[in-house]
mmCIF file of C-alpha atoms and ligand atoms in Angstrom:
data_model
loop_
_atom_site.group_PDB
_atom_site.id
_atom_site.type_symbol
_atom_site.label_atom_id
_atom_site.label_comp_id
_atom_site.label_asym_id
_atom_site.label_seq_id
_atom_site.Cartn_x
_atom_site.Cartn_y
_atom_site.Cartn_z
ATOM 1 C CA MET A 26 -15.096 2.782 22.236
ATOM 2 C CA THR A 27 -15.909 4.388 18.895
ATOM 3 C CA ALA A 28 -14.468 2.527 15.923
ATOM 4 C CA PRO A 29 -11.762 4.586 14.177
ATOM 5 C CA LEU A 30 -12.682 5.950 10.772
ATOM 6 C CA ILE A 31 -10.290 4.514 8.166
ATOM 7 C CA GLY A 32 -10.304 6.201 4.760
ATOM 8 C CA ILE A 33 -9.691 3.805 1.875
ATOM 9 C CA THR A 34 -8.521 5.043 -1.520
ATOM 10 C CA ILE A 35 -10.249 3.570 -4.571
ATOM 11 C CA HIS A 36 -9.806 3.344 -8.320
ATOM 12 C CA ALA A 37 -11.999 5.179 -10.840
ATOM 13 C CA ASN A 38 -15.001 3.604 -12.570
ATOM 14 C CA ASP A 39 -13.062 3.287 -15.827
ATOM 15 C CA ALA A 40 -9.897 1.788 -14.289
ATOM 16 C CA GLN A 41 -8.059 -0.925 -16.183
ATOM 17 C CA HIS A 42 -8.655 -4.391 -14.637
ATOM 18 C CA ARG A 43 -11.673 -2.874 -12.864
ATOM 19 C CA ALA A 44 -13.225 -6.206 -11.847
ATOM 20 C CA ALA A 45 -10.012 -7.371 -10.169
ATOM 21 C CA LEU A 46 -9.560 -4.029 -8.403
ATOM 22 C CA ASP A 47 -13.184 -4.136 -7.210
ATOM 23 C CA ARG A 48 -12.542 -7.546 -5.683
ATOM 24 C CA LEU A 49 -9.338 -6.460 -3.951
ATOM 25 C CA CYS A 50 -10.996 -3.269 -2.703
ATOM 26 C CA ALA A 51 -13.885 -5.273 -1.234
ATOM 27 C CA GLN A 52 -11.350 -7.465 0.572
ATOM 28 C CA ALA A 53 -9.504 -4.383 1.867
ATOM 29 C CA ILE A 54 -12.795 -2.996 3.231
ATOM 30 C CA GLN A 55 -13.426 -6.336 4.930
ATOM 31 C CA GLY A 56 -9.900 -6.378 6.328
ATOM 32 C CA VAL A 57 -10.424 -2.979 7.976
ATOM 33 C CA ALA A 58 -13.867 -3.926 9.280
ATOM 34 C CA ASN A 59 -12.631 -7.253 10.686
ATOM 35 C CA ALA A 60 -9.845 -5.376 12.482
ATOM 36 C CA GLY A 61 -12.351 -3.129 14.271
ATOM 37 C CA GLY A 62 -12.094 -0.105 11.981
ATOM 38 C CA LEU A 63 -14.970 1.739 10.328
ATOM 39 C CA PRO A 64 -14.103 1.739 6.617
ATOM 40 C CA VAL A 65 -15.038 4.718 4.448
ATOM 41 C CA LEU A 66 -14.209 4.989 0.766
ATOM 42 C CA ILE A 67 -12.516 8.183 -0.398
ATOM 43 C CA PRO A 68 -14.345 9.069 -3.606
ATOM 44 C CA PRO A 69 -12.357 9.969 -6.713
ATOM 45 C CA GLY A 70 -12.796 13.456 -8.136
ATOM 46 C CA LEU A 71 -12.927 15.580 -4.962
ATOM 47 C CA ASP A 72 -11.329 18.989 -5.248
ATOM 48 C CA GLU A 73 -8.420 19.631 -2.895
ATOM 49 C CA PRO A 74 -10.328 21.530 -0.167
ATOM 50 C CA ALA A 75 -12.946 18.760 0.002
ATOM 51 C CA LEU A 76 -10.257 16.072 -0.002
ATOM 52 C CA HIS A 77 -8.447 17.822 2.822
ATOM 53 C CA GLY A 78 -11.679 18.285 4.729
ATOM 54 C CA LEU A 79 -12.330 14.556 4.492
ATOM 55 C CA PHE A 80 -8.715 13.758 5.411
ATOM 56 C CA GLU A 81 -9.035 15.762 8.614
ATOM 57 C CA ARG A 82 -12.050 13.707 9.694
ATOM 58 C CA LEU A 83 -10.230 10.401 9.225
ATOM 59 C CA ASP A 84 -8.372 8.605 12.007
ATOM 60 C CA GLY A 85 -6.234 6.600 9.600
ATOM 61 C CA LEU A 86 -5.784 5.765 5.924
ATOM 62 C CA LEU A 87 -5.412 2.703 3.755
ATOM 63 C CA PHE A 88 -3.799 3.260 0.347
ATOM 64 C CA THR A 89 -4.931 0.418 -1.917
ATOM 65 C CA GLY A 90 -3.618 -1.176 -5.110
ATOM 66 C CA GLY A 91 -4.289 -0.050 -8.658
ATOM 67 C CA GLY A 92 -2.733 1.105 -11.902
ATOM 68 C CA ASP A 93 0.744 2.538 -12.407
ATOM 69 C CA ILE A 94 1.716 5.961 -11.093
ATOM 70 C CA ALA A 95 2.516 8.414 -13.908
ATOM 71 C CA PRO A 96 6.335 8.303 -14.241
ATOM 72 C CA ALA A 97 6.407 12.112 -14.486
ATOM 73 C CA TYR A 98 5.894 12.124 -10.713
ATOM 74 C CA TYR A 99 9.308 10.498 -10.241
ATOM 75 C CA GLY A 100 11.132 12.226 -13.034
ATOM 76 C CA GLY A 101 10.697 9.753 -15.877
ATOM 77 C CA SER A 102 8.905 9.571 -19.200
ATOM 78 C CA ALA A 103 6.575 6.606 -19.516
ATOM 79 C CA SER A 104 7.825 3.440 -21.191
ATOM 80 C CA SER A 105 5.435 1.295 -23.242
ATOM 81 C CA LEU A 106 5.069 -1.054 -20.260
ATOM 82 C CA VAL A 107 3.411 1.555 -18.030
ATOM 83 C CA ALA A 108 -0.323 0.834 -17.799
ATOM 84 C CA GLY A 109 -3.495 1.985 -16.108
ATOM 85 C CA VAL A 110 -2.286 5.521 -15.322
ATOM 86 C CA ASP A 111 -4.867 7.789 -13.670
ATOM 87 C CA VAL A 112 -3.253 11.174 -12.989
ATOM 88 C CA ASP A 113 -6.251 12.412 -10.982
ATOM 89 C CA ARG A 114 -5.911 9.430 -8.646
ATOM 90 C CA ASP A 115 -2.147 9.985 -8.484
ATOM 91 C CA SER A 116 -2.424 13.626 -7.478
ATOM 92 C CA ALA A 117 -5.149 12.939 -4.894
ATOM 93 C CA GLU A 118 -3.220 10.063 -3.301
ATOM 94 C CA LEU A 119 0.103 11.937 -3.326
ATOM 95 C CA ALA A 120 -1.641 14.821 -1.514
ATOM 96 C CA LEU A 121 -3.244 12.455 1.016
ATOM 97 C CA MET A 122 0.112 10.762 1.603
ATOM 98 C CA ARG A 123 1.925 14.069 2.154
ATOM 99 C CA TRP A 124 -0.766 15.152 4.618
ATOM 100 C CA ALA A 125 -0.557 11.815 6.433
ATOM 101 C CA LEU A 126 3.231 12.154 6.653
ATOM 102 C CA ASP A 127 3.093 15.774 7.848
ATOM 103 C CA SER A 128 0.391 15.177 10.452
ATOM 104 C CA ALA A 129 1.683 11.803 11.739
ATOM 105 C CA LYS A 130 -1.705 10.234 10.921
ATOM 106 C CA PRO A 131 -1.433 6.414 10.830
ATOM 107 C CA PHE A 132 -1.536 4.830 7.405
ATOM 108 C CA PHE A 133 -1.025 1.487 5.737
ATOM 109 C CA GLY A 134 -0.140 1.107 2.046
ATOM 110 C CA ILE A 135 -0.777 -1.899 -0.164
ATOM 111 C CA CYS A 136 1.058 -2.467 -3.491
ATOM 112 C CA ARG A 137 0.495 0.812 -5.360
ATOM 113 C CA GLY A 138 0.133 2.333 -1.882
ATOM 114 C CA LEU A 139 3.774 1.442 -1.164
ATOM 115 C CA GLN A 140 4.786 3.028 -4.446
ATOM 116 C CA ILE A 141 2.769 6.189 -3.658
ATOM 117 C CA LEU A 142 4.647 6.435 -0.343
ATOM 118 C CA ASN A 143 8.033 6.134 -2.042
ATOM 119 C CA VAL A 144 7.175 8.617 -4.798
ATOM 120 C CA ALA A 145 5.611 11.111 -2.339
ATOM 121 C CA CYS A 146 8.907 11.091 -0.408
ATOM 122 C CA GLY A 147 11.035 11.606 -3.544
ATOM 123 C CA GLY A 148 11.896 8.021 -4.484
ATOM 124 C CA SER A 149 11.588 6.335 -7.875
ATOM 125 C CA LEU A 150 10.184 3.122 -9.359
ATOM 126 C CA TYR A 151 11.161 0.511 -11.894
ATOM 127 C CA GLN A 152 8.566 1.180 -14.608
ATOM 128 C CA ASP A 153 8.629 -2.571 -15.123
ATOM 129 C CA ILE A 154 10.518 -5.093 -12.999
ATOM 130 C CA GLY A 155 11.874 -6.544 -16.245
ATOM 131 C CA GLU A 156 14.241 -3.533 -16.312
ATOM 132 C CA CYS A 157 16.101 -5.303 -13.551
ATOM 133 C CA LYS A 158 17.846 -8.290 -15.111
ATOM 134 C CA HIS A 159 18.250 -10.429 -11.983
ATOM 135 C CA ALA A 160 14.629 -10.008 -10.876
ATOM 136 C CA GLU A 161 12.370 -12.970 -10.304
ATOM 137 C CA ARG A 162 8.811 -13.015 -11.535
ATOM 138 C CA HIS A 163 6.394 -10.873 -9.477
ATOM 139 C CA THR A 164 3.486 -10.558 -11.943
ATOM 140 C CA PHE A 165 1.171 -13.340 -10.862
ATOM 141 C CA TYR A 166 -1.948 -11.678 -12.305
ATOM 142 C CA PRO A 167 -4.485 -11.596 -13.853
ATOM 143 C CA ASP A 168 -4.478 -15.320 -14.612
ATOM 144 C CA PHE A 169 -3.534 -16.612 -11.165
ATOM 145 C CA PRO A 170 -5.600 -16.812 -7.972
ATOM 146 C CA PHE A 171 -4.867 -13.666 -5.958
ATOM 147 C CA ASP A 172 -4.196 -15.744 -2.854
ATOM 148 C CA MET A 173 -1.471 -17.767 -4.551
ATOM 149 C CA LEU A 174 1.699 -17.617 -2.465
ATOM 150 C CA ALA A 175 4.230 -16.590 -5.083
ATOM 151 C CA HIS A 176 7.498 -15.974 -3.266
ATOM 152 C CA PRO A 177 9.043 -15.618 0.194
ATOM 153 C CA ILE A 178 10.096 -12.350 1.789
ATOM 154 C CA GLU A 179 12.690 -11.769 4.465
ATOM 155 C CA ILE A 180 11.756 -9.283 7.195
ATOM 156 C CA VAL A 181 14.239 -7.013 9.012
ATOM 157 C CA PRO A 182 14.231 -8.290 12.621
ATOM 158 C CA ASP A 183 13.830 -5.072 14.643
ATOM 159 C CA SER A 184 11.129 -3.544 12.417
ATOM 160 C CA GLN A 185 7.472 -2.804 13.154
ATOM 161 C CA LEU A 186 6.618 -5.325 10.459
ATOM 162 C CA ALA A 187 8.595 -8.071 12.237
ATOM 163 C CA HIS A 188 6.793 -7.227 15.456
ATOM 164 C CA ILE A 189 3.378 -7.347 13.753
ATOM 165 C CA ALA A 190 4.020 -10.513 11.736
ATOM 166 C CA GLY A 191 5.918 -12.265 14.512
ATOM 167 C CA LYS A 192 8.043 -13.998 11.882
ATOM 168 C CA ALA A 193 11.322 -13.460 10.057
ATOM 169 C CA THR A 194 10.023 -14.770 6.733
ATOM 170 C CA LEU A 195 6.606 -14.923 5.092
ATOM 171 C CA GLN A 196 5.230 -16.415 1.912
ATOM 172 C CA VAL A 197 3.331 -13.680 0.050
ATOM 173 C CA ASN A 198 1.253 -13.213 -3.061
ATOM 174 C CA SER A 199 2.694 -11.003 -5.803
ATOM 175 C CA LEU A 200 0.468 -8.933 -8.125
ATOM 176 C CA HIS A 201 2.851 -6.205 -9.242
ATOM 177 C CA HIS A 202 4.964 -5.434 -12.294
ATOM 178 C CA GLN A 203 6.609 -2.345 -10.784
ATOM 179 C CA ALA A 204 8.761 -1.951 -7.662
ATOM 180 C CA CYS A 205 10.813 0.651 -5.785
ATOM 181 C CA GLN A 206 14.056 1.593 -7.509
ATOM 182 C CA VAL A 207 15.569 4.434 -5.468
ATOM 183 C CA VAL A 208 14.079 4.344 -1.962
ATOM 184 C CA ALA A 209 13.419 7.869 -0.676
ATOM 185 C CA PRO A 210 15.252 9.341 2.314
ATOM 186 C CA GLY A 211 13.342 8.862 5.549
ATOM 187 C CA LEU A 212 12.025 5.463 4.483
ATOM 188 C CA ARG A 213 13.386 2.177 5.756
ATOM 189 C CA VAL A 214 13.203 -1.024 3.737
ATOM 190 C CA VAL A 215 11.938 -3.656 6.179
ATOM 191 C CA ALA A 216 11.368 -6.615 3.842
ATOM 192 C CA ARG A 217 12.788 -7.825 0.547
ATOM 193 C CA ALA A 218 12.192 -10.696 -1.845
ATOM 194 C CA ARG A 219 15.078 -13.078 -2.657
ATOM 195 C CA ASP A 220 15.969 -10.983 -5.713
ATOM 196 C CA GLY A 221 16.313 -7.869 -3.549
ATOM 197 C CA MET A 222 13.015 -6.271 -4.616
ATOM 198 C CA VAL A 223 11.551 -4.035 -1.922
ATOM 199 C CA GLU A 224 8.513 -5.736 -0.379
ATOM 200 C CA ALA A 225 7.868 -3.496 2.646
ATOM 201 C CA ILE A 226 8.863 -0.042 3.875
ATOM 202 C CA GLU A 227 8.318 1.958 7.038
ATOM 203 C CA VAL A 228 8.525 5.698 7.624
ATOM 204 C CA THR A 229 11.294 6.261 10.132
ATOM 205 C CA ALA A 230 9.906 9.401 11.806
ATOM 206 C CA HIS A 231 6.231 8.468 11.956
ATOM 207 C CA PRO A 232 4.224 6.555 14.571
ATOM 208 C CA PHE A 233 2.646 4.213 12.017
ATOM 209 C CA GLY A 234 3.547 4.578 8.353
ATOM 210 C CA LEU A 235 3.866 1.092 6.910
ATOM 211 C CA ALA A 236 3.472 -0.161 3.347
ATOM 212 C CA VAL A 237 3.781 -3.582 1.719
ATOM 213 C CA GLN A 238 4.187 -4.589 -1.910
ATOM 214 C CA TRP A 239 1.997 -7.677 -1.644
ATOM 215 C CA HIS A 240 -1.774 -7.922 -1.049
ATOM 216 C CA PRO A 241 -2.576 -8.955 2.551
ATOM 217 C CA GLU A 242 -6.285 -8.231 1.946
ATOM 218 C CA ALA A 243 -6.360 -11.180 -0.483
ATOM 219 C CA LEU A 244 -4.975 -13.533 2.202
ATOM 220 C CA PRO A 245 -7.668 -13.018 4.866
ATOM 221 C CA ASP A 246 -7.175 -16.417 6.513
ATOM 222 C CA ALA A 247 -3.520 -15.783 7.396
ATOM 223 C CA PRO A 248 -3.089 -14.438 10.963
ATOM 224 C CA GLU A 249 -0.041 -12.371 9.934
ATOM 225 C CA MET A 250 -2.092 -10.601 7.251
ATOM 226 C CA ARG A 251 -5.002 -9.900 9.572
ATOM 227 C CA ALA A 252 -2.463 -8.541 12.069
ATOM 228 C CA LEU A 253 -1.432 -5.841 9.567
ATOM 229 C CA PHE A 254 -4.965 -4.408 9.428
ATOM 230 C CA ARG A 255 -5.234 -4.736 13.194
ATOM 231 C CA ALA A 256 -1.979 -2.798 13.638
ATOM 232 C CA LEU A 257 -3.387 0.130 11.643
ATOM 233 C CA VAL A 258 -6.530 0.245 13.794
ATOM 234 C CA VAL A 259 -4.512 -0.046 17.017
ATOM 235 C CA ALA A 260 -2.209 2.784 15.878
ATOM 236 C CA THR A 261 -5.197 5.103 15.347
ATOM 237 C CA ARG A 262 -6.419 4.352 18.876
ATOM 238 C CA GLU A 263 -2.994 5.001 20.406
ATOM 239 C CA ARG A 264 -2.833 8.320 18.579
ATOM 240 C CA SER A 265 -6.235 9.483 19.797
ATOM 241 C CA CYS A 266 -5.252 8.571 23.383
ATOM 242 C CA VAL A 267 -2.147 10.747 23.116
ATOM 243 C CA GLN A 268 -4.140 13.679 21.747
ATOM 244 C CA THR A 269 -6.864 13.693 24.416
HETATM 245 MN MN1 MN B 330 6.526 -9.500 -5.114
#
């Protein structure tokens, strides 16, 4: 069986916290490869026809972590706490996400990838979790090991995520200073932290549209985290069986 081609979004060469993003991206590539997928990086800077041409060749997508999405995309003006904005990356990833949603192509989102999903569907973000007074700390970077288990999450029992993880709660790492505020219509929150912050969402009318706020690629020894990458690869295979 041919390995499914999984497109992975990446940050630009001049991204803030580049070294950390490089490391996480390398782990995401490894996560896809270990799950039986053939990882391919989606280069920054493609024009829209080329991006769409590449999209059509992919069997599935992985939206990775990175800098903040420009608040203009969800109707805000940027506060001083917004950092690492790359509007070219934003517009490319929002286009890829809309195409993935419209074509029912399987995708998995990590951290910023979850936020791209929510914004692409019309939702909004806390520009900084500190805007939310009852929030716990979620910013365990850059001075903490990325595999540090920072807080528990509670998973909605009848969700795809619960089925994949096989557990009702998980301890996860936490490398984000933003989070979903208004969750877009058509998305289902399937995991939250104790403070109520959204930690995972699924697309209701999609065969496999799942996104998590934590970084499973940085926890490669945990079976539940490996299972997330595996679920993406399996979803691409199920889709190609249906189509042929
Ligand atoms: Mn968190």
